CSV table of C-alpha atoms in Angstrom, one decimal:
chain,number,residue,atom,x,y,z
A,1,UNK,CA,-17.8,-19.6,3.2
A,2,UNK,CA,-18.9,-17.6,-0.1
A,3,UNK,CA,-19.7,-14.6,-1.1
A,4,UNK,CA,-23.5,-13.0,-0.2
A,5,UNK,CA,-25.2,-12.5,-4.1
A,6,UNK,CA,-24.5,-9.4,-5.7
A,7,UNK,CA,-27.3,-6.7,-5.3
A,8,UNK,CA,-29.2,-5.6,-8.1
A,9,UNK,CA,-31.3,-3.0,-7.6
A,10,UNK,CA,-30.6,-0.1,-9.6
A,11,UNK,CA,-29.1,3.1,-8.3
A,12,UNK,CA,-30.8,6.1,-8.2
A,13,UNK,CA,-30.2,9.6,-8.9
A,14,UNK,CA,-30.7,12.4,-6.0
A,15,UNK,CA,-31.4,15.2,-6.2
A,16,UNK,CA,-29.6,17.7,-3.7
A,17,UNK,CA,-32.3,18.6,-0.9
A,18,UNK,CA,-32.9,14.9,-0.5
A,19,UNK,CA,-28.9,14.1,-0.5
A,20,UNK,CA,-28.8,17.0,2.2
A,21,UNK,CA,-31.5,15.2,4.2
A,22,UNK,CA,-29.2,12.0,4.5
A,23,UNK,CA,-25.7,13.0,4.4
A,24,UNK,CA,-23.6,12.5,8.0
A,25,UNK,CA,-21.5,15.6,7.0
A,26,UNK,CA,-22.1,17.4,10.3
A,27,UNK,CA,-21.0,13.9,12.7
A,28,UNK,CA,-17.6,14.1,10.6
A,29,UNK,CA,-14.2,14.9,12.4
A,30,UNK,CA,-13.3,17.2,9.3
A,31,UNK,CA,-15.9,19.2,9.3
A,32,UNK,CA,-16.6,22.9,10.6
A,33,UNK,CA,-19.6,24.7,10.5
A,34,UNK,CA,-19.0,28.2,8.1
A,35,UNK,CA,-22.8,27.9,6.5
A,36,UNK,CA,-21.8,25.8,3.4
A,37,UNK,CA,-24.3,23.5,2.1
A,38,UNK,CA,-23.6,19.9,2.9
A,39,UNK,CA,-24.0,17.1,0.8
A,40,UNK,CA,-20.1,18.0,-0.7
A,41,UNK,CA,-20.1,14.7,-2.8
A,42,UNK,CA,-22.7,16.3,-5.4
A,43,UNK,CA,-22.2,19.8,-4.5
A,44,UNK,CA,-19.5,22.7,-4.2
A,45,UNK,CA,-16.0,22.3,-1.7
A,46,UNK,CA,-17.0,23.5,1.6
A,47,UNK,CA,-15.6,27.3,2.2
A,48,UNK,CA,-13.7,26.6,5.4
A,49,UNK,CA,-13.0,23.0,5.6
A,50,UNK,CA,-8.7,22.6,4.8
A,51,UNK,CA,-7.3,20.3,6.9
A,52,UNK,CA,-7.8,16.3,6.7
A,53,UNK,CA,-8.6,15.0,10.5
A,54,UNK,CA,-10.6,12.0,9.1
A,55,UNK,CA,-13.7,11.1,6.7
A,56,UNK,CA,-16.6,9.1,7.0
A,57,UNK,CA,-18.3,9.6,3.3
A,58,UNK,CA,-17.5,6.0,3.0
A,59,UNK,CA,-20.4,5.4,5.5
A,60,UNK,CA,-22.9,7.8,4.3
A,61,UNK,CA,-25.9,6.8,2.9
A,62,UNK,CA,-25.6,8.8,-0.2
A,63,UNK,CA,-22.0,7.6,-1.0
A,64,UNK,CA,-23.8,4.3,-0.6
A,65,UNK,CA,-27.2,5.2,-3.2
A,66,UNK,CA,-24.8,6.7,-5.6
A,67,UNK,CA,-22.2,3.9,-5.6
A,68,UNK,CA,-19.2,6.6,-4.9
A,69,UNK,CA,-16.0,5.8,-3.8
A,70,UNK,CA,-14.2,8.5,-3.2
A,71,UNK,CA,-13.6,10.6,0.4
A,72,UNK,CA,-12.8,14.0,1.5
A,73,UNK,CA,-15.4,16.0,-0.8
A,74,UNK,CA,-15.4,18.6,1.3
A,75,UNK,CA,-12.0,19.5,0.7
A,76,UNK,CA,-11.0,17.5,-2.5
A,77,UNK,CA,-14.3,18.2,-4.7
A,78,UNK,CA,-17.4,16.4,-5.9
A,79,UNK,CA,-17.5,13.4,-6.8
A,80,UNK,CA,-17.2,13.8,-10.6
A,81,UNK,CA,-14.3,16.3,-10.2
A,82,UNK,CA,-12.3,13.7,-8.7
A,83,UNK,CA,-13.6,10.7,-10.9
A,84,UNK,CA,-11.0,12.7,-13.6
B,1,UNK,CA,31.1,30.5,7.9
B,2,UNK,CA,27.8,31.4,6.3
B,3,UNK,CA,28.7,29.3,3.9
B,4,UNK,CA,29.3,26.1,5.9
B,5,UNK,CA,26.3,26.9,8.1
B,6,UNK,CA,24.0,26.9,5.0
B,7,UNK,CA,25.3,23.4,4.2
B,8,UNK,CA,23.5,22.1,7.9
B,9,UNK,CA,20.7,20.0,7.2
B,10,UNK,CA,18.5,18.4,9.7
B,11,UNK,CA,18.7,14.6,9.2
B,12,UNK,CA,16.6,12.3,10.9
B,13,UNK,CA,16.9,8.5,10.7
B,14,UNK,CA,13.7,6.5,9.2
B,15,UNK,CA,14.5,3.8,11.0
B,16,UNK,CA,14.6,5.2,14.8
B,17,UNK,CA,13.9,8.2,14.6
B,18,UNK,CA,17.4,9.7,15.3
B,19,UNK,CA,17.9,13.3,14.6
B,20,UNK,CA,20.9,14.9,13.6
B,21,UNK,CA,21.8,18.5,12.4
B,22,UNK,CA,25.1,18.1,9.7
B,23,UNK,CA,26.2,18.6,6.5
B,24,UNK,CA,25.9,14.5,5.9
B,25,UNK,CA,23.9,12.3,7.7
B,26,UNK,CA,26.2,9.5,10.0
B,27,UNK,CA,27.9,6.6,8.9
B,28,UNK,CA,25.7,4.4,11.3
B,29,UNK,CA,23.1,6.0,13.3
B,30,UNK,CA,24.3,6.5,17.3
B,31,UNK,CA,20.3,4.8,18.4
B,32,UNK,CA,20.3,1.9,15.4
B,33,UNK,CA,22.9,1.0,14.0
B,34,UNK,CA,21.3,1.8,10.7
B,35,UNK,CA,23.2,3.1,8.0
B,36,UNK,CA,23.8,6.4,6.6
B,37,UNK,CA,21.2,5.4,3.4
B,38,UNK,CA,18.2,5.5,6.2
B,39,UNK,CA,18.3,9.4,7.0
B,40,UNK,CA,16.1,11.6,4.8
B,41,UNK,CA,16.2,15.3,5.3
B,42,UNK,CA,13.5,16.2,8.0
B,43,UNK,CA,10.8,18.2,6.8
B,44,UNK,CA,7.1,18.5,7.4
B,45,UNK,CA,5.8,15.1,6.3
B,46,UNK,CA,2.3,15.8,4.2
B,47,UNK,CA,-0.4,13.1,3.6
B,48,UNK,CA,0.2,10.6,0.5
B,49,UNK,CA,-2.0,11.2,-2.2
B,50,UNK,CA,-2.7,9.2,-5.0
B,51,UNK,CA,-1.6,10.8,-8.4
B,52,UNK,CA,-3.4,8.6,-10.7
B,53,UNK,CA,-0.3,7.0,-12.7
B,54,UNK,CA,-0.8,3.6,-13.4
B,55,UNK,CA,1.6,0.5,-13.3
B,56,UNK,CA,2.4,-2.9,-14.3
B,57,UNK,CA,4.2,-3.9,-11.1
B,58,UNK,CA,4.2,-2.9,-7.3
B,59,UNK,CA,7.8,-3.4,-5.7
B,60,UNK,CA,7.1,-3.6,-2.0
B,61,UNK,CA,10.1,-3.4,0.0
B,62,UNK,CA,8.8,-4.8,3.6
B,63,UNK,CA,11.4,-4.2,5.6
B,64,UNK,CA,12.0,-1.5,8.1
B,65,UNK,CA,15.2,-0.8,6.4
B,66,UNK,CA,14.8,0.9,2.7
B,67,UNK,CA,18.6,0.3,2.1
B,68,UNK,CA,19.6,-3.0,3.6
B,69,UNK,CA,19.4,-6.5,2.5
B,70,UNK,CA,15.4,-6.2,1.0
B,71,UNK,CA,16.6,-3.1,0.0
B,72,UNK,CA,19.1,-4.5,-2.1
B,73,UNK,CA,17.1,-7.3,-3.1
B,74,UNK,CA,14.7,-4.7,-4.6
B,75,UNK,CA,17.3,-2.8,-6.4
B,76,UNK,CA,17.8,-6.3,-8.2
B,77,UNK,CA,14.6,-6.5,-9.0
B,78,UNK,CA,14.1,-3.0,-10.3
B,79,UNK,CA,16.8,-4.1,-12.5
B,80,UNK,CA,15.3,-6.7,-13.8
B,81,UNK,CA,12.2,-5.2,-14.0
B,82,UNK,CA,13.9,-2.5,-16.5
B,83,UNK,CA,15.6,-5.0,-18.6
B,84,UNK,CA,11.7,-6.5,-18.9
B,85,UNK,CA,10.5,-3.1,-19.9
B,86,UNK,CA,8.1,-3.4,-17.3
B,87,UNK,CA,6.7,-0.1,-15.5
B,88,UNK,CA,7.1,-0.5,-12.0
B,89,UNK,CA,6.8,1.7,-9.0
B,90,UNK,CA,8.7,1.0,-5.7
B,91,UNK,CA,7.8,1.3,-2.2
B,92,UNK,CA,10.1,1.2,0.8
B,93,UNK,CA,7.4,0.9,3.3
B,94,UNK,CA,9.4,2.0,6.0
B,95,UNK,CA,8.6,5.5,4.6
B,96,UNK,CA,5.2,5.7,4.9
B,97,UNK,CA,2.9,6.3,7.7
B,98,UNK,CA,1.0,3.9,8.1
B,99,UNK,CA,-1.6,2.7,11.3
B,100,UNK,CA,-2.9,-1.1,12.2
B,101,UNK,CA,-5.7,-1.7,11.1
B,102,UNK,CA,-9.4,-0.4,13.4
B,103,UNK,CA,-10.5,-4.1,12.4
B,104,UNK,CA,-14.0,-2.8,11.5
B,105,UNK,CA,-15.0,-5.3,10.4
B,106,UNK,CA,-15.0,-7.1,13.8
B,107,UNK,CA,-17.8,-4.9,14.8
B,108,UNK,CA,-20.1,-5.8,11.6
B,109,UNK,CA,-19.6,-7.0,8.3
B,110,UNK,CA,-20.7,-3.8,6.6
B,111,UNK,CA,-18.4,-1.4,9.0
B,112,UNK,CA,-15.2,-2.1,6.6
B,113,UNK,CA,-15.4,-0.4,3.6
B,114,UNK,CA,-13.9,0.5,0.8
B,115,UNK,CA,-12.7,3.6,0.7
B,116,UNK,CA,-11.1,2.4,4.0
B,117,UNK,CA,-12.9,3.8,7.2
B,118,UNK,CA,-9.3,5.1,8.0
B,119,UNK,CA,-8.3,8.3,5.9
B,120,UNK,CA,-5.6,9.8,8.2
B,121,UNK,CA,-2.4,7.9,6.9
B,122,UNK,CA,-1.1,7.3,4.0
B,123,UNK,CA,-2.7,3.6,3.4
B,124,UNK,CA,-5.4,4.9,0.8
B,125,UNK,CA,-3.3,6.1,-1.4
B,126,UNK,CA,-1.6,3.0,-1.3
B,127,UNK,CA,-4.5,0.5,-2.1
B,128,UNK,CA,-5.0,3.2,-5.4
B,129,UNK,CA,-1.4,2.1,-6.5
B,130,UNK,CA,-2.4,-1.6,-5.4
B,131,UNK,CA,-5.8,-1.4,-7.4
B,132,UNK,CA,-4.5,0.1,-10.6
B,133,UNK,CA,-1.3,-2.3,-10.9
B,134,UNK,CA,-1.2,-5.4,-12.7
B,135,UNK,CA,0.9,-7.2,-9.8
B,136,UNK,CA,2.6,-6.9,-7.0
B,137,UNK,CA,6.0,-8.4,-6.0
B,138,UNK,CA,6.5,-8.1,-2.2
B,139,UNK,CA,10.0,-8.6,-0.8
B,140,UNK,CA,10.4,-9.3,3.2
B,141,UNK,CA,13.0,-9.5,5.4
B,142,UNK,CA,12.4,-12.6,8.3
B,143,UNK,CA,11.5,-11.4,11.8
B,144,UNK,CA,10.6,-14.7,14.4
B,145,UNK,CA,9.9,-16.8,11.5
B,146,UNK,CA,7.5,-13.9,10.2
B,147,UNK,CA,6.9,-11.3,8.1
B,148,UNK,CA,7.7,-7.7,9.9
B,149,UNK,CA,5.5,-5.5,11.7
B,150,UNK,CA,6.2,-3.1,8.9
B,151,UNK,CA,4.6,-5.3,5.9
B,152,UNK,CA,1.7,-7.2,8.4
B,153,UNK,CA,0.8,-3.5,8.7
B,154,UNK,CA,0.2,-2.8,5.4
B,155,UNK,CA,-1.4,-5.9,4.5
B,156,UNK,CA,-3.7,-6.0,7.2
B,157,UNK,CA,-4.9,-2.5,5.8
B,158,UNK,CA,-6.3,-4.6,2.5
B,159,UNK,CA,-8.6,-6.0,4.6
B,160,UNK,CA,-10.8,-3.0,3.6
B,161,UNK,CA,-10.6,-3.9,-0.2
B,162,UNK,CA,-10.9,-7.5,0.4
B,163,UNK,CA,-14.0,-7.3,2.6
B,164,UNK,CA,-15.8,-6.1,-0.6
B,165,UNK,CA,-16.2,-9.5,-1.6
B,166,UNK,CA,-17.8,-10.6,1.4
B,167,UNK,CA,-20.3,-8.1,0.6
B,168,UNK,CA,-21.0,-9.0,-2.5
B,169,UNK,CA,-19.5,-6.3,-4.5
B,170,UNK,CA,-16.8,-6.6,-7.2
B,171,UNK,CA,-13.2,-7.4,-6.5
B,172,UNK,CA,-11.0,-4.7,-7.4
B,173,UNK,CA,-7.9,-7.2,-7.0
B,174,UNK,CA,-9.2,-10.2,-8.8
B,175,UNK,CA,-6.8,-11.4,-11.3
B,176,UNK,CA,-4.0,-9.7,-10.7
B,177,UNK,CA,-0.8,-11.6,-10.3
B,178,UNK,CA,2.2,-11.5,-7.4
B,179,UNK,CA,5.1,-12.8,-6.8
B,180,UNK,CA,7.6,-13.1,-3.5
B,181,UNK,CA,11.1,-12.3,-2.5
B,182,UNK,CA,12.4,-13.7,0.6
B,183,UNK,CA,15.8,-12.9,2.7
B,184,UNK,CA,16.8,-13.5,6.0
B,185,UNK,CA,19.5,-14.3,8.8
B,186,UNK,CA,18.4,-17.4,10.1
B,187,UNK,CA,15.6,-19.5,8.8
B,188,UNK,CA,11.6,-19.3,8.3
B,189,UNK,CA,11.7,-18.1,4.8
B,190,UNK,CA,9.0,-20.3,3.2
B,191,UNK,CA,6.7,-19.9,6.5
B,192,UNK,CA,6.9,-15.9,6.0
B,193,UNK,CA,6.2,-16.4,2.1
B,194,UNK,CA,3.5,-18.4,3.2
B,195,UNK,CA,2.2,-15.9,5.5
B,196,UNK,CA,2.4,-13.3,3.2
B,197,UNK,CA,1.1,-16.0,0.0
B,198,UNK,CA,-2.5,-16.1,2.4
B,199,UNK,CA,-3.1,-12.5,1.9
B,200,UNK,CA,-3.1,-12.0,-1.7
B,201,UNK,CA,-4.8,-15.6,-2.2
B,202,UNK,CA,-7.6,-13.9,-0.1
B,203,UNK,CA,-7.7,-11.0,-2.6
B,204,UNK,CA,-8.1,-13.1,-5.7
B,205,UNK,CA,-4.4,-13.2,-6.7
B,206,UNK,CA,-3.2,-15.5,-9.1
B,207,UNK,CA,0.5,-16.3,-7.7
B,208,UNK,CA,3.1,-16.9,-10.3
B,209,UNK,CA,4.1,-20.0,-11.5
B,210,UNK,CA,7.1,-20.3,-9.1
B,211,UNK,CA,6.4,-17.2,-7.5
B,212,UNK,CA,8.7,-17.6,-4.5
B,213,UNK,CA,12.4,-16.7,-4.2
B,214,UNK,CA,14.1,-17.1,-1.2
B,215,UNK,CA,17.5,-17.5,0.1
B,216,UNK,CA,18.9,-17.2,4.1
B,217,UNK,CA,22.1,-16.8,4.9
B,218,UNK,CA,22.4,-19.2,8.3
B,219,UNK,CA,22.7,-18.4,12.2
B,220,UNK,CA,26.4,-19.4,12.0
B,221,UNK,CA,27.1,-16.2,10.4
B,222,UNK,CA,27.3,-12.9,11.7
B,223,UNK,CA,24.9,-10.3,11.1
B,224,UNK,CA,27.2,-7.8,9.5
B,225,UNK,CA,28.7,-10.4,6.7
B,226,UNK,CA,24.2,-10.6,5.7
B,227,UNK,CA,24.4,-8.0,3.1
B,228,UNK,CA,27.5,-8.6,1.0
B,229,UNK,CA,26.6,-12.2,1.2
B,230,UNK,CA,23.2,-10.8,-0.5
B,231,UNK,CA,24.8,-8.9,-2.9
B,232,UNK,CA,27.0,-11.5,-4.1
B,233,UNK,CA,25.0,-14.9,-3.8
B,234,UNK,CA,24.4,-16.3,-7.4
B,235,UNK,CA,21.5,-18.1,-6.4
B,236,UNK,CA,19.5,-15.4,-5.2
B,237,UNK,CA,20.1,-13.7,-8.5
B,238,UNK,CA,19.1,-16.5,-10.6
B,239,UNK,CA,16.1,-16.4,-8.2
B,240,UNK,CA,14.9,-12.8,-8.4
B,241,UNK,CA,15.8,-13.1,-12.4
B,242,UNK,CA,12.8,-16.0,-11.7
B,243,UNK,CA,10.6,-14.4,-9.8
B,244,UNK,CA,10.3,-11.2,-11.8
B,245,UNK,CA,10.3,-13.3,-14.8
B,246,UNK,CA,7.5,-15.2,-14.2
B,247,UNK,CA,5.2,-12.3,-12.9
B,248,UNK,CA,6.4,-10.9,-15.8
B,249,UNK,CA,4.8,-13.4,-18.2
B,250,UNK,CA,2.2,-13.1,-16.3
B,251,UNK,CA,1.2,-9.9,-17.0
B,252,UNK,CA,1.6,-10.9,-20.7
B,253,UNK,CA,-1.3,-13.0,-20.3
B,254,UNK,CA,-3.5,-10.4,-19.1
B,255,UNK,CA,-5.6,-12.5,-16.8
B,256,UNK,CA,-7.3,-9.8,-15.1
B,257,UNK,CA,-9.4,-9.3,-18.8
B,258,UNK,CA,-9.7,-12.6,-19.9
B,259,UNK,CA,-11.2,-14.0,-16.1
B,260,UNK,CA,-13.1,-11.2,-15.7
B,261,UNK,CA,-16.2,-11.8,-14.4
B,262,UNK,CA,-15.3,-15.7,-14.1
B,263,UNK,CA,-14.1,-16.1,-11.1
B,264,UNK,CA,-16.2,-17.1,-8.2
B,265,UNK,CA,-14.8,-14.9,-4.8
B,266,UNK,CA,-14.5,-17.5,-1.9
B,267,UNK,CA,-13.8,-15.3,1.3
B,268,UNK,CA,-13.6,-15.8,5.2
């Protein structure tokens, strides 16, 4: 069997209301609720969030738009920060 | 008496488990039989995390032992490996945590992904040091004809880097070049190279041009005589000296740049 075709179609930028719309931040098992903004791939390291139980950014529809391919934002940084 | 109760460590065996509080670890672990090279000093074990230094080669060490027969086998290698001038980085799997694989995929094609859907062990930070090495050479012990638990382990966690082929993204492993190391009690060395061979064909490895070294030692012989007979065995020498030769060479070719983009990925 061989491999589906490549997909083409060009990523998009986001902007961060519409990344906040998407994300799956709040179904993850790392997460807890202190009033950060979600979306941590683009934006800041959550405030509370330390300790690793599991990620699902790999999942998330924004990971997917952007083409990242990192995990653990919320505690590790954005996604440039850790592209370093 | 301060003094000698400031020497107490806390050893614990990475084979079994086995916990000990003493100055030295045991000869031979009371629950094993493993010897005194298998206990590390227990302390709180904290995530693996990638830190970014690259490699030429991957020494996997598959056994559950990191200081027996593979263990010794590696040790060859790494020698080799420095009279090559090759940067290598060595991996006794036995000391990482690492789960089975969730087999996401089984559920749909898009539900393994890369990063892998599983962040709680220490398996992504491994397929970072598998990604940014040239090659891998994997050395196994022989359990039931088979590769061990320990080593299927790990490999079936590259099914999340392997999958990305299937959906049509780029291979991150396409090119690279492996080699294998085989050593056992009994016999089924060439089946468990085999075995171990499918994987990395699956991820677009290139084997080595006589990329598999094995020697066994035979079922008339007992157990304990294994490891000197290792460690002394001409032919296994002149057989790692191959093995880590020819990846070696290899790398000198640097495939991975000049097939890049060339090669057509033919999954399951």
């Amino acid at each position: 069997m061989t491999a589906k075709k490549d997909d083409k179609t060009e990523k998009k930028s986001l902007t961060k209301t519409d990344a906040q719309k998407m994300c799956i931040c709040k179904s993850c098992p790392s997460y807890a609720e202190c009033g950060d903004q979600i979306a941590y791939c683009i934006g800041k390291k959550s405030k509370c969030i330390k300790n690793e139980k599991g990620c699902i950014c790999m999942i998330c529809p924004v990971q997917q738009k952007m083409d990242f391919d990192k995990t653990y934002y919320c505690i590790r940084g954005d996604y440039k920060s850790q592209k370093k | 008496m301060n003094e000698k109760k400031s020497k107490i460590k806390n050893w614990k065996c990475g084979v079994c488990g086995y916990e000990r509080s003493a100055a030295t670890p045991p000869e031979s672990c009371p629950q094993c039989s493993s010897g005194s090279g298998e206990f590390f000093e227990r302390k709180e074990k904290t995530k693996l995390r990638y830190d970014g230094k690259k490699y030429d080669v991957l020494l996997i060490n598959g056994s559950i032992h990191k200081t027996h027969n593979t263990g010794k086998i590696c040790d060859m290698a790494e020698v080799e490996l420095r009279k090559k001038k090759i940067s290598y980085l060595r991996i006794n799997l036995s000391e990482y945590n690492i789960m089975g694989c969730w087999c996401c995929y089984s559920m749909a094609d898009f539900a393994c992904t890369y990063p892998c859907r599983n962040q709680l062990d220490d398996a992504p930070a491994l397929h970072e040091h598998i990604i940014n090495s040239k090659a891998v050479i994997v050395a196994s012990p022989i359990n039931w004809n088979n590769m061990t638990v320990t080593l299927k382990k790990f490999l079936d966690r590259l099914t999340s880097i392997q999958n990305r082929t299937l959906l049509g993204k780029t291979s991150l492993t396409v090119n690279k070049t492996f080699g294998i190391i085989i050593n056992g009690h009994e016999d089924g060395a060439m089946k468990t190279a085999m075995d171990i061979f499918f994987y990395f064909e699956q991820l677009g490895y290139i084997m080595a041009p006589f990329g598999i070294g094995y020697k066994t030692h035979g079922a008339e012989n007992k157990a304990e005589t294994d490891n000197d007979f290792f460690k002394n065995n001409e032919s296994l020498k002149k057989q790692i000296r191959g093995v880590v030769n020819n990846v070696s060479e290899m790398i000198k070719l640097d495939l991975e740049k000049k097939l890049k983009d060339k090669i057509k990925p033919v999954a399951e």
